[in-house]
Tab-separated table of N, CA and C in Angstrom:
chain	number	residue	atom	x	y	z
A	2	UNK	N	121.840	99.806	122.978
A	2	UNK	CA	121.844	100.007	121.494
A	2	UNK	C	122.470	101.048	120.938
A	3	UNK	N	123.191	100.734	119.552
A	3	UNK	CA	123.758	102.048	118.895
A	3	UNK	C	125.029	102.743	120.032
A	4	UNK	N	124.988	102.166	120.944
A	4	UNK	CA	126.012	102.937	121.949
A	4	UNK	C	125.892	103.965	122.545
A	5	UNK	N	124.281	103.913	123.073
A	5	UNK	CA	123.742	104.677	123.840
A	5	UNK	C	124.077	104.259	125.196
A	6	UNK	N	124.413	105.233	126.180
A	6	UNK	CA	124.230	105.149	127.691
A	6	UNK	C	123.220	104.169	128.107
A	7	UNK	N	123.507	103.394	128.924
A	7	UNK	CA	122.202	102.615	129.590
A	7	UNK	C	120.932	103.288	129.719
A	8	UNK	N	121.119	104.573	130.711
A	8	UNK	CA	120.443	105.684	131.090
A	8	UNK	C	119.314	106.173	129.824
A	9	UNK	N	119.684	106.128	128.476
A	9	UNK	CA	119.011	106.881	127.138
A	9	UNK	C	118.155	105.852	126.996
A	10	UNK	N	116.816	106.141	127.079
A	10	UNK	CA	115.372	105.253	126.696
A	10	UNK	C	115.076	105.852	125.316
A	11	UNK	N	115.275	106.454	125.036
A	11	UNK	CA	114.705	107.053	123.556
A	11	UNK	C	115.675	107.475	122.809
A	12	UNK	N	115.772	106.511	121.271
A	12	UNK	CA	116.476	106.474	120.251
A	12	UNK	C	116.404	107.554	119.556
A	13	UNK	N	115.425	108.734	119.623
A	13	UNK	CA	115.333	109.930	119.105
A	13	UNK	C	116.196	110.714	119.839
A	14	UNK	N	116.040	110.600	121.047
A	14	UNK	CA	116.549	111.811	121.786
A	14	UNK	C	118.147	111.435	121.274
A	15	UNK	N	118.326	110.260	121.858
A	15	UNK	CA	119.797	109.781	121.366
A	15	UNK	C	121.236	110.209	120.130
A	16	UNK	N	119.440	109.963	118.885
A	16	UNK	CA	120.091	110.461	117.118
A	16	UNK	C	120.148	111.334	117.393
A	17	UNK	N	119.095	112.223	118.361
A	17	UNK	CA	119.603	114.282	118.668
A	17	UNK	C	120.906	114.499	119.114
A	18	UNK	N	120.951	114.149	119.822
A	18	UNK	CA	122.065	114.379	120.863
A	18	UNK	C	123.351	113.978	119.640
A	19	UNK	N	123.889	112.882	119.140
A	19	UNK	CA	124.575	112.059	118.413
A	19	UNK	C	124.599	113.383	117.129
A	20	UNK	N	123.746	113.728	116.684
A	20	UNK	CA	123.617	115.053	115.799
A	20	UNK	C	124.475	116.003	116.340
A	21	UNK	N	124.271	116.418	117.267
A	21	UNK	CA	124.338	117.716	118.234
A	21	UNK	C	125.782	117.643	118.315
A	22	UNK	N	126.412	116.534	118.634
A	22	UNK	CA	127.604	116.476	119.246
A	22	UNK	C	128.375	116.357	117.430
A	23	UNK	N	128.205	115.537	116.451
A	23	UNK	CA	128.533	115.862	115.727
A	23	UNK	C	128.650	117.091	114.710
A	24	UNK	N	128.064	117.452	114.875
A	24	UNK	CA	127.655	119.445	113.879
A	24	UNK	C	128.856	120.406	114.848
A	25	UNK	N	129.040	119.976	115.763
A	25	UNK	CA	130.018	120.759	116.340
A	25	UNK	C	131.479	121.031	116.107
A	26	UNK	N	132.125	119.919	115.420
A	26	UNK	CA	133.175	119.919	114.663
A	26	UNK	C	133.086	120.745	113.373
A	27	UNK	N	131.887	121.208	112.885
A	27	UNK	CA	131.502	121.564	111.793
A	27	UNK	C	132.344	121.154	110.602
A	28	UNK	N	132.295	119.615	110.304
A	28	UNK	CA	132.525	118.712	108.871
A	28	UNK	C	130.964	118.497	108.647
A	29	UNK	N	131.294	117.965	107.788
A	29	UNK	CA	129.608	117.130	106.732
A	29	UNK	C	129.542	115.838	107.280
A	30	UNK	N	128.683	115.934	108.001
A	30	UNK	CA	127.940	114.757	108.872
A	30	UNK	C	127.448	113.685	107.285
A	31	UNK	N	127.424	112.621	107.635
A	31	UNK	CA	126.986	111.733	107.157
A	31	UNK	C	126.285	111.142	108.267
A	32	UNK	N	125.031	111.179	107.155
A	32	UNK	CA	123.449	110.978	108.171
A	32	UNK	C	123.727	109.424	108.042
A	33	UNK	N	124.111	108.494	107.246
A	33	UNK	CA	123.558	107.324	107.833
A	33	UNK	C	124.942	106.993	108.772
A	34	UNK	N	125.548	107.853	109.420
A	34	UNK	CA	126.172	107.250	110.658
A	34	UNK	C	125.523	107.289	111.904
A	35	UNK	N	124.295	108.028	111.645
A	35	UNK	CA	123.522	108.567	112.868
A	35	UNK	C	122.498	107.036	113.100
A	36	UNK	N	122.077	107.205	114.619
A	36	UNK	CA	121.069	106.007	114.759
A	36	UNK	C	119.720	105.800	114.497
A	37	UNK	N	119.379	105.078	113.952
A	37	UNK	CA	117.872	104.760	113.392
A	37	UNK	C	117.429	105.711	114.357
A	38	UNK	N	115.784	106.093	113.631
A	38	UNK	CA	114.697	106.847	114.312
A	38	UNK	C	113.973	105.605	115.030
A	39	UNK	N	112.866	106.059	115.641
A	39	UNK	CA	112.176	104.704	116.385
A	39	UNK	C	111.791	104.235	115.060
A	40	UNK	N	110.709	105.221	114.438
A	40	UNK	CA	110.125	104.390	113.338
A	40	UNK	C	110.884	103.339	112.591
A	41	UNK	N	111.683	103.703	111.851
A	41	UNK	CA	112.964	102.672	111.441
A	41	UNK	C	113.770	101.335	112.293
A	42	UNK	N	113.724	101.749	113.563
A	42	UNK	CA	113.944	100.609	114.362
A	42	UNK	C	112.869	99.514	114.686
A	43	UNK	N	111.670	99.977	114.688
A	43	UNK	CA	111.114	99.454	115.012
A	43	UNK	C	110.657	98.194	113.472
A	44	UNK	N	110.343	99.599	112.467
A	44	UNK	CA	110.330	98.132	110.979
A	44	UNK	C	111.381	97.225	111.188
A	45	UNK	N	112.803	97.766	111.700
A	45	UNK	CA	113.463	96.775	111.423
A	45	UNK	C	113.368	95.714	112.406
A	46	UNK	N	112.812	95.949	113.562
A	46	UNK	CA	112.607	95.065	114.604
A	46	UNK	C	111.578	94.245	114.337
A	47	UNK	N	110.264	94.152	113.240
A	47	UNK	CA	109.308	93.369	112.642
A	47	UNK	C	109.537	92.875	112.195
A	48	UNK	N	110.847	92.821	111.269
A	48	UNK	CA	110.913	91.844	109.938
A	48	UNK	C	111.956	91.456	110.881
A	49	UNK	N	112.536	91.446	112.113
A	49	UNK	CA	113.871	90.333	112.661
A	49	UNK	C	113.019	89.370	113.085
A	50	UNK	N	111.949	89.975	113.517
A	50	UNK	CA	110.697	88.692	114.822
A	50	UNK	C	110.231	87.941	113.134
A	51	UNK	N	109.829	88.652	112.232
A	51	UNK	CA	109.193	88.056	111.024
A	51	UNK	C	110.241	86.648	110.595
A	52	UNK	N	111.066	87.089	110.198
A	52	UNK	CA	112.689	86.342	109.573
A	52	UNK	C	112.533	85.206	110.462
A	53	UNK	N	112.777	85.260	111.963
A	53	UNK	CA	113.005	84.267	112.708
A	53	UNK	C	111.884	83.582	112.582
A	54	UNK	N	110.431	83.620	112.856
A	54	UNK	CA	109.162	83.143	112.607
A	54	UNK	C	109.017	82.294	111.297
A	55	UNK	N	109.800	82.429	110.593
A	55	UNK	CA	110.318	82.006	109.064
A	55	UNK	C	110.862	80.570	109.599
A	56	UNK	N	112.329	80.438	110.213
A	56	UNK	CA	112.780	80.029	110.319
A	56	UNK	C	112.536	78.785	111.536
A	57	UNK	N	111.636	79.227	112.603
A	57	UNK	CA	110.868	78.423	113.256
A	57	UNK	C	109.850	77.248	112.404
A	58	UNK	N	109.719	78.034	111.476
A	58	UNK	CA	108.302	77.199	110.729
A	58	UNK	C	107.214	77.707	110.769
A	59	UNK	N	106.687	78.947	111.212
A	59	UNK	CA	105.497	79.650	111.770
A	59	UNK	C	105.467	80.458	110.638
A	60	UNK	N	104.252	80.585	109.975
A	60	UNK	CA	103.501	81.318	108.732
A	60	UNK	C	102.899	82.365	108.948
A	61	UNK	N	103.507	83.792	108.849
A	61	UNK	CA	103.105	84.819	109.000
A	61	UNK	C	102.507	85.965	107.925
A	62	UNK	N	101.834	86.636	107.761
A	62	UNK	CA	101.971	87.825	106.951
A	62	UNK	C	102.493	88.673	107.002
A	63	UNK	N	103.982	88.430	105.965
A	63	UNK	CA	105.042	89.487	105.623
A	63	UNK	C	104.127	90.625	105.877
A	64	UNK	N	103.666	91.244	105.084
A	64	UNK	CA	102.962	92.328	104.726
A	64	UNK	C	102.506	93.130	106.640
A	65	UNK	N	102.429	92.156	107.423
A	65	UNK	CA	101.861	92.735	108.626
A	65	UNK	C	103.260	92.905	109.506
A	66	UNK	N	104.764	92.527	108.926
A	66	UNK	CA	105.699	92.161	109.578
A	66	UNK	C	107.012	93.254	108.893
A	67	UNK	N	106.645	94.489	108.530
A	67	UNK	CA	107.630	94.999	108.454
A	67	UNK	C	108.111	94.754	106.174
A	68	UNK	N	107.378	94.526	105.844
A	68	UNK	CA	107.575	94.253	104.326
A	68	UNK	C	106.068	94.870	103.272
A	69	UNK	N	106.100	95.205	102.117
A	69	UNK	CA	105.780	95.637	101.263
A	69	UNK	C	105.527	95.067	99.903
A	70	UNK	N	104.895	94.774	99.686
A	70	UNK	CA	104.442	94.154	98.686
A	70	UNK	C	104.596	95.034	96.554
A	71	UNK	N	105.595	94.904	96.135
A	71	UNK	CA	105.981	95.787	95.054
A	71	UNK	C	106.174	95.161	93.857
A	72	UNK	N	105.383	95.097	92.746
A	72	UNK	CA	105.457	94.550	91.542
A	72	UNK	C	105.498	93.308	92.106
A	73	UNK	N	104.962	92.562	92.907
A	73	UNK	CA	105.235	91.047	93.119
A	73	UNK	C	105.829	90.689	93.822
A	74	UNK	N	106.811	91.201	94.289
A	74	UNK	CA	107.995	91.489	95.177
A	74	UNK	C	108.454	91.970	96.601
A	75	UNK	N	108.528	90.959	97.259
A	75	UNK	CA	108.792	91.417	98.678
A	75	UNK	C	109.888	92.891	98.959
A	76	UNK	N	109.456	94.132	99.579
A	76	UNK	CA	110.289	95.002	99.916
A	76	UNK	C	110.404	95.204	101.511
A	77	UNK	N	111.439	95.361	101.822
A	77	UNK	CA	111.038	95.846	103.009
A	77	UNK	C	110.683	97.370	103.345
A	78	UNK	N	110.020	97.287	104.477
A	78	UNK	CA	109.308	98.905	104.884
A	78	UNK	C	110.804	99.876	105.601
A	79	UNK	N	111.120	100.449	105.460
A	79	UNK	CA	112.255	100.790	106.086
A	79	UNK	C	111.635	102.110	107.275
A	80	UNK	N	110.807	103.292	106.829
A	80	UNK	CA	110.202	103.504	107.675
A	80	UNK	C	108.520	104.146	107.466
A	81	UNK	N	107.892	104.184	108.478
A	81	UNK	CA	106.665	104.885	108.141
A	81	UNK	C	106.662	106.593	108.131
A	82	UNK	N	108.077	106.977	108.846
A	82	UNK	CA	107.844	108.564	108.603
A	82	UNK	C	109.114	108.917	107.905
A	83	UNK	N	108.402	110.434	106.687
A	83	UNK	CA	110.079	111.081	106.171
A	83	UNK	C	110.972	111.128	106.646
A	84	UNK	N	112.092	111.292	105.878
A	84	UNK	CA	113.291	111.145	106.635
A	84	UNK	C	113.357	112.886	107.263
A	85	UNK	N	112.301	113.680	107.475
A	85	UNK	CA	112.347	114.975	107.891
A	85	UNK	C	111.475	115.769	107.284
A	86	UNK	N	111.472	116.618	108.213
A	86	UNK	CA	109.912	117.236	107.342
A	86	UNK	C	110.226	118.351	106.391
A	87	UNK	N	108.697	117.926	105.371
A	87	UNK	CA	109.203	118.305	104.492
A	87	UNK	C	109.466	119.688	103.626
A	88	UNK	N	108.875	120.574	104.711
A	88	UNK	CA	109.887	121.975	104.394
A	88	UNK	C	111.248	121.937	105.146
A	89	UNK	N	111.784	121.120	105.913
A	89	UNK	CA	113.286	120.839	105.731
A	89	UNK	C	113.794	120.326	104.363
A	90	UNK	N	113.022	119.601	104.428
A	90	UNK	CA	113.919	118.652	103.034
A	90	UNK	C	113.943	119.577	101.420
A	91	UNK	N	112.943	120.598	101.802
A	91	UNK	CA	112.847	121.497	100.133
A	91	UNK	C	114.093	122.572	100.702
A	92	UNK	N	114.212	123.062	101.746
A	92	UNK	CA	115.102	123.881	101.970
A	92	UNK	C	116.629	123.174	101.734
A	93	UNK	N	116.765	122.057	101.966
A	93	UNK	CA	118.400	121.187	101.867
A	93	UNK	C	118.112	120.634	100.434
A	94	UNK	N	117.675	120.513	99.491
A	94	UNK	CA	117.254	119.766	98.383
A	94	UNK	C	116.250	119.999	97.793
A	95	UNK	N	115.927	120.613	97.780
A	95	UNK	CA	114.866	121.327	96.602
A	95	UNK	C	115.790	121.732	95.052
A	96	UNK	N	117.203	122.155	95.074
A	96	UNK	CA	117.636	122.333	93.621
A	96	UNK	C	118.909	121.978	93.617
A	97	UNK	N	119.394	120.986	93.972
A	97	UNK	CA	120.270	120.191	94.464
A	97	UNK	C	121.209	120.615	92.284
A	98	UNK	N	121.945	121.244	92.348
A	98	UNK	CA	122.479	121.471	90.594
A	98	UNK	C	124.069	121.285	90.722
A	99	UNK	N	124.811	120.719	91.869
A	99	UNK	CA	125.790	120.314	91.099
A	99	UNK	C	126.352	119.359	90.417
A	100	UNK	N	125.463	118.827	89.988
A	100	UNK	CA	125.659	117.144	89.392
A	100	UNK	C	125.499	115.839	89.868
A	101	UNK	N	124.827	114.991	89.442
A	101	UNK	CA	124.718	113.488	89.722
A	101	UNK	C	126.307	113.012	89.990
A	102	UNK	N	125.783	111.802	91.248
A	102	UNK	CA	127.085	111.121	91.553
A	102	UNK	C	127.896	111.556	92.742
A	103	UNK	N	128.724	112.106	93.062
A	103	UNK	CA	129.285	112.292	93.743
A	103	UNK	C	129.547	113.681	94.333
A	104	UNK	N	128.748	114.534	93.466
A	104	UNK	CA	129.008	116.215	93.527
A	104	UNK	C	127.985	116.565	94.135
A	105	UNK	N	127.004	115.906	93.866
A	105	UNK	CA	125.584	116.198	94.517
A	105	UNK	C	125.268	116.389	95.762
A	106	UNK	N	124.753	116.823	96.044
A	106	UNK	CA	124.869	117.646	97.812
A	106	UNK	C	123.927	116.509	98.166
A	107	UNK	N	123.088	115.961	98.047
A	107	UNK	CA	122.089	114.769	98.699
A	107	UNK	C	122.960	113.648	99.095
A	108	UNK	N	123.963	113.385	98.323
A	108	UNK	CA	125.231	112.325	98.156
A	108	UNK	C	126.148	112.000	99.162
A	109	UNK	N	126.630	113.499	99.297
A	109	UNK	CA	127.798	114.492	99.696
A	109	UNK	C	127.124	114.243	101.411
A	110	UNK	N	126.125	114.743	101.668
A	110	UNK	CA	125.728	114.086	102.906
A	110	UNK	C	125.408	112.790	103.770
A	111	UNK	N	125.534	111.610	102.611
A	111	UNK	CA	124.961	110.357	102.672
A	111	UNK	C	123.599	109.942	102.545
A	112	UNK	N	122.687	111.088	101.585
A	112	UNK	CA	120.980	110.194	101.230
A	112	UNK	C	121.006	110.437	100.422
A	113	UNK	N	120.666	109.531	100.151
A	113	UNK	CA	120.122	108.459	98.551
A	113	UNK	C	119.038	110.395	98.026
A	114	UNK	N	119.118	110.525	96.615
A	114	UNK	CA	118.221	111.227	96.184
A	114	UNK	C	116.813	111.009	95.882
A	115	UNK	N	116.362	111.753	95.810
A	115	UNK	CA	114.605	111.989	95.801
A	115	UNK	C	114.256	112.144	94.670
A	116	UNK	N	113.093	112.302	94.580
A	116	UNK	CA	112.544	113.236	93.692
A	116	UNK	C	112.516	114.833	93.347
A	117	UNK	N	112.398	115.695	94.852
A	117	UNK	CA	112.693	116.556	94.973
A	117	UNK	C	114.090	117.544	94.667
A	118	UNK	N	115.106	116.184	94.566
A	118	UNK	CA	116.739	116.523	93.912
A	118	UNK	C	116.373	117.425	92.466
A	119	UNK	N	116.669	118.728	92.766
A	119	UNK	CA	116.159	119.719	91.537
A	119	UNK	C	117.036	118.866	90.556
A	120	UNK	N	118.195	118.396	90.447
A	120	UNK	CA	119.209	118.004	89.438
A	120	UNK	C	118.862	116.658	88.704
A	121	UNK	N	118.867	115.241	90.211
A	121	UNK	CA	118.998	114.055	90.075
A	121	UNK	C	117.503	113.543	89.888
A	122	UNK	N	116.953	114.290	90.497
A	122	UNK	CA	115.460	114.066	90.477
A	122	UNK	C	115.390	112.507	90.989
A	123	UNK	N	115.812	112.020	91.670
A	123	UNK	CA	115.928	110.828	92.139
A	123	UNK	C	116.800	109.446	91.789
């Protein structure tokens, strides 16, 4: 999965190794190019299984299979974990002041702005 060697048993470890390899180049890293975390992969697999069951005509509660209800609309649960430890996110994105759009430091590295982004506020 994700181009990992067959002997690799941990998506999170492969994600770390991929990150380490990309940082050696001393270039900006698009976080979206990294493999999913275990938590994100689990939620994706739940949604895939749910969709398969829908196609087969089986009735399951989508909220138990990777979906959440928001204003009467089903939204995918992308992960049950934060993207990084809170302290790290605060160090990196706490005061993004370069402006919204392509100048925003959050977006430059491939992360959607959040409320902790000092300028954009999500």
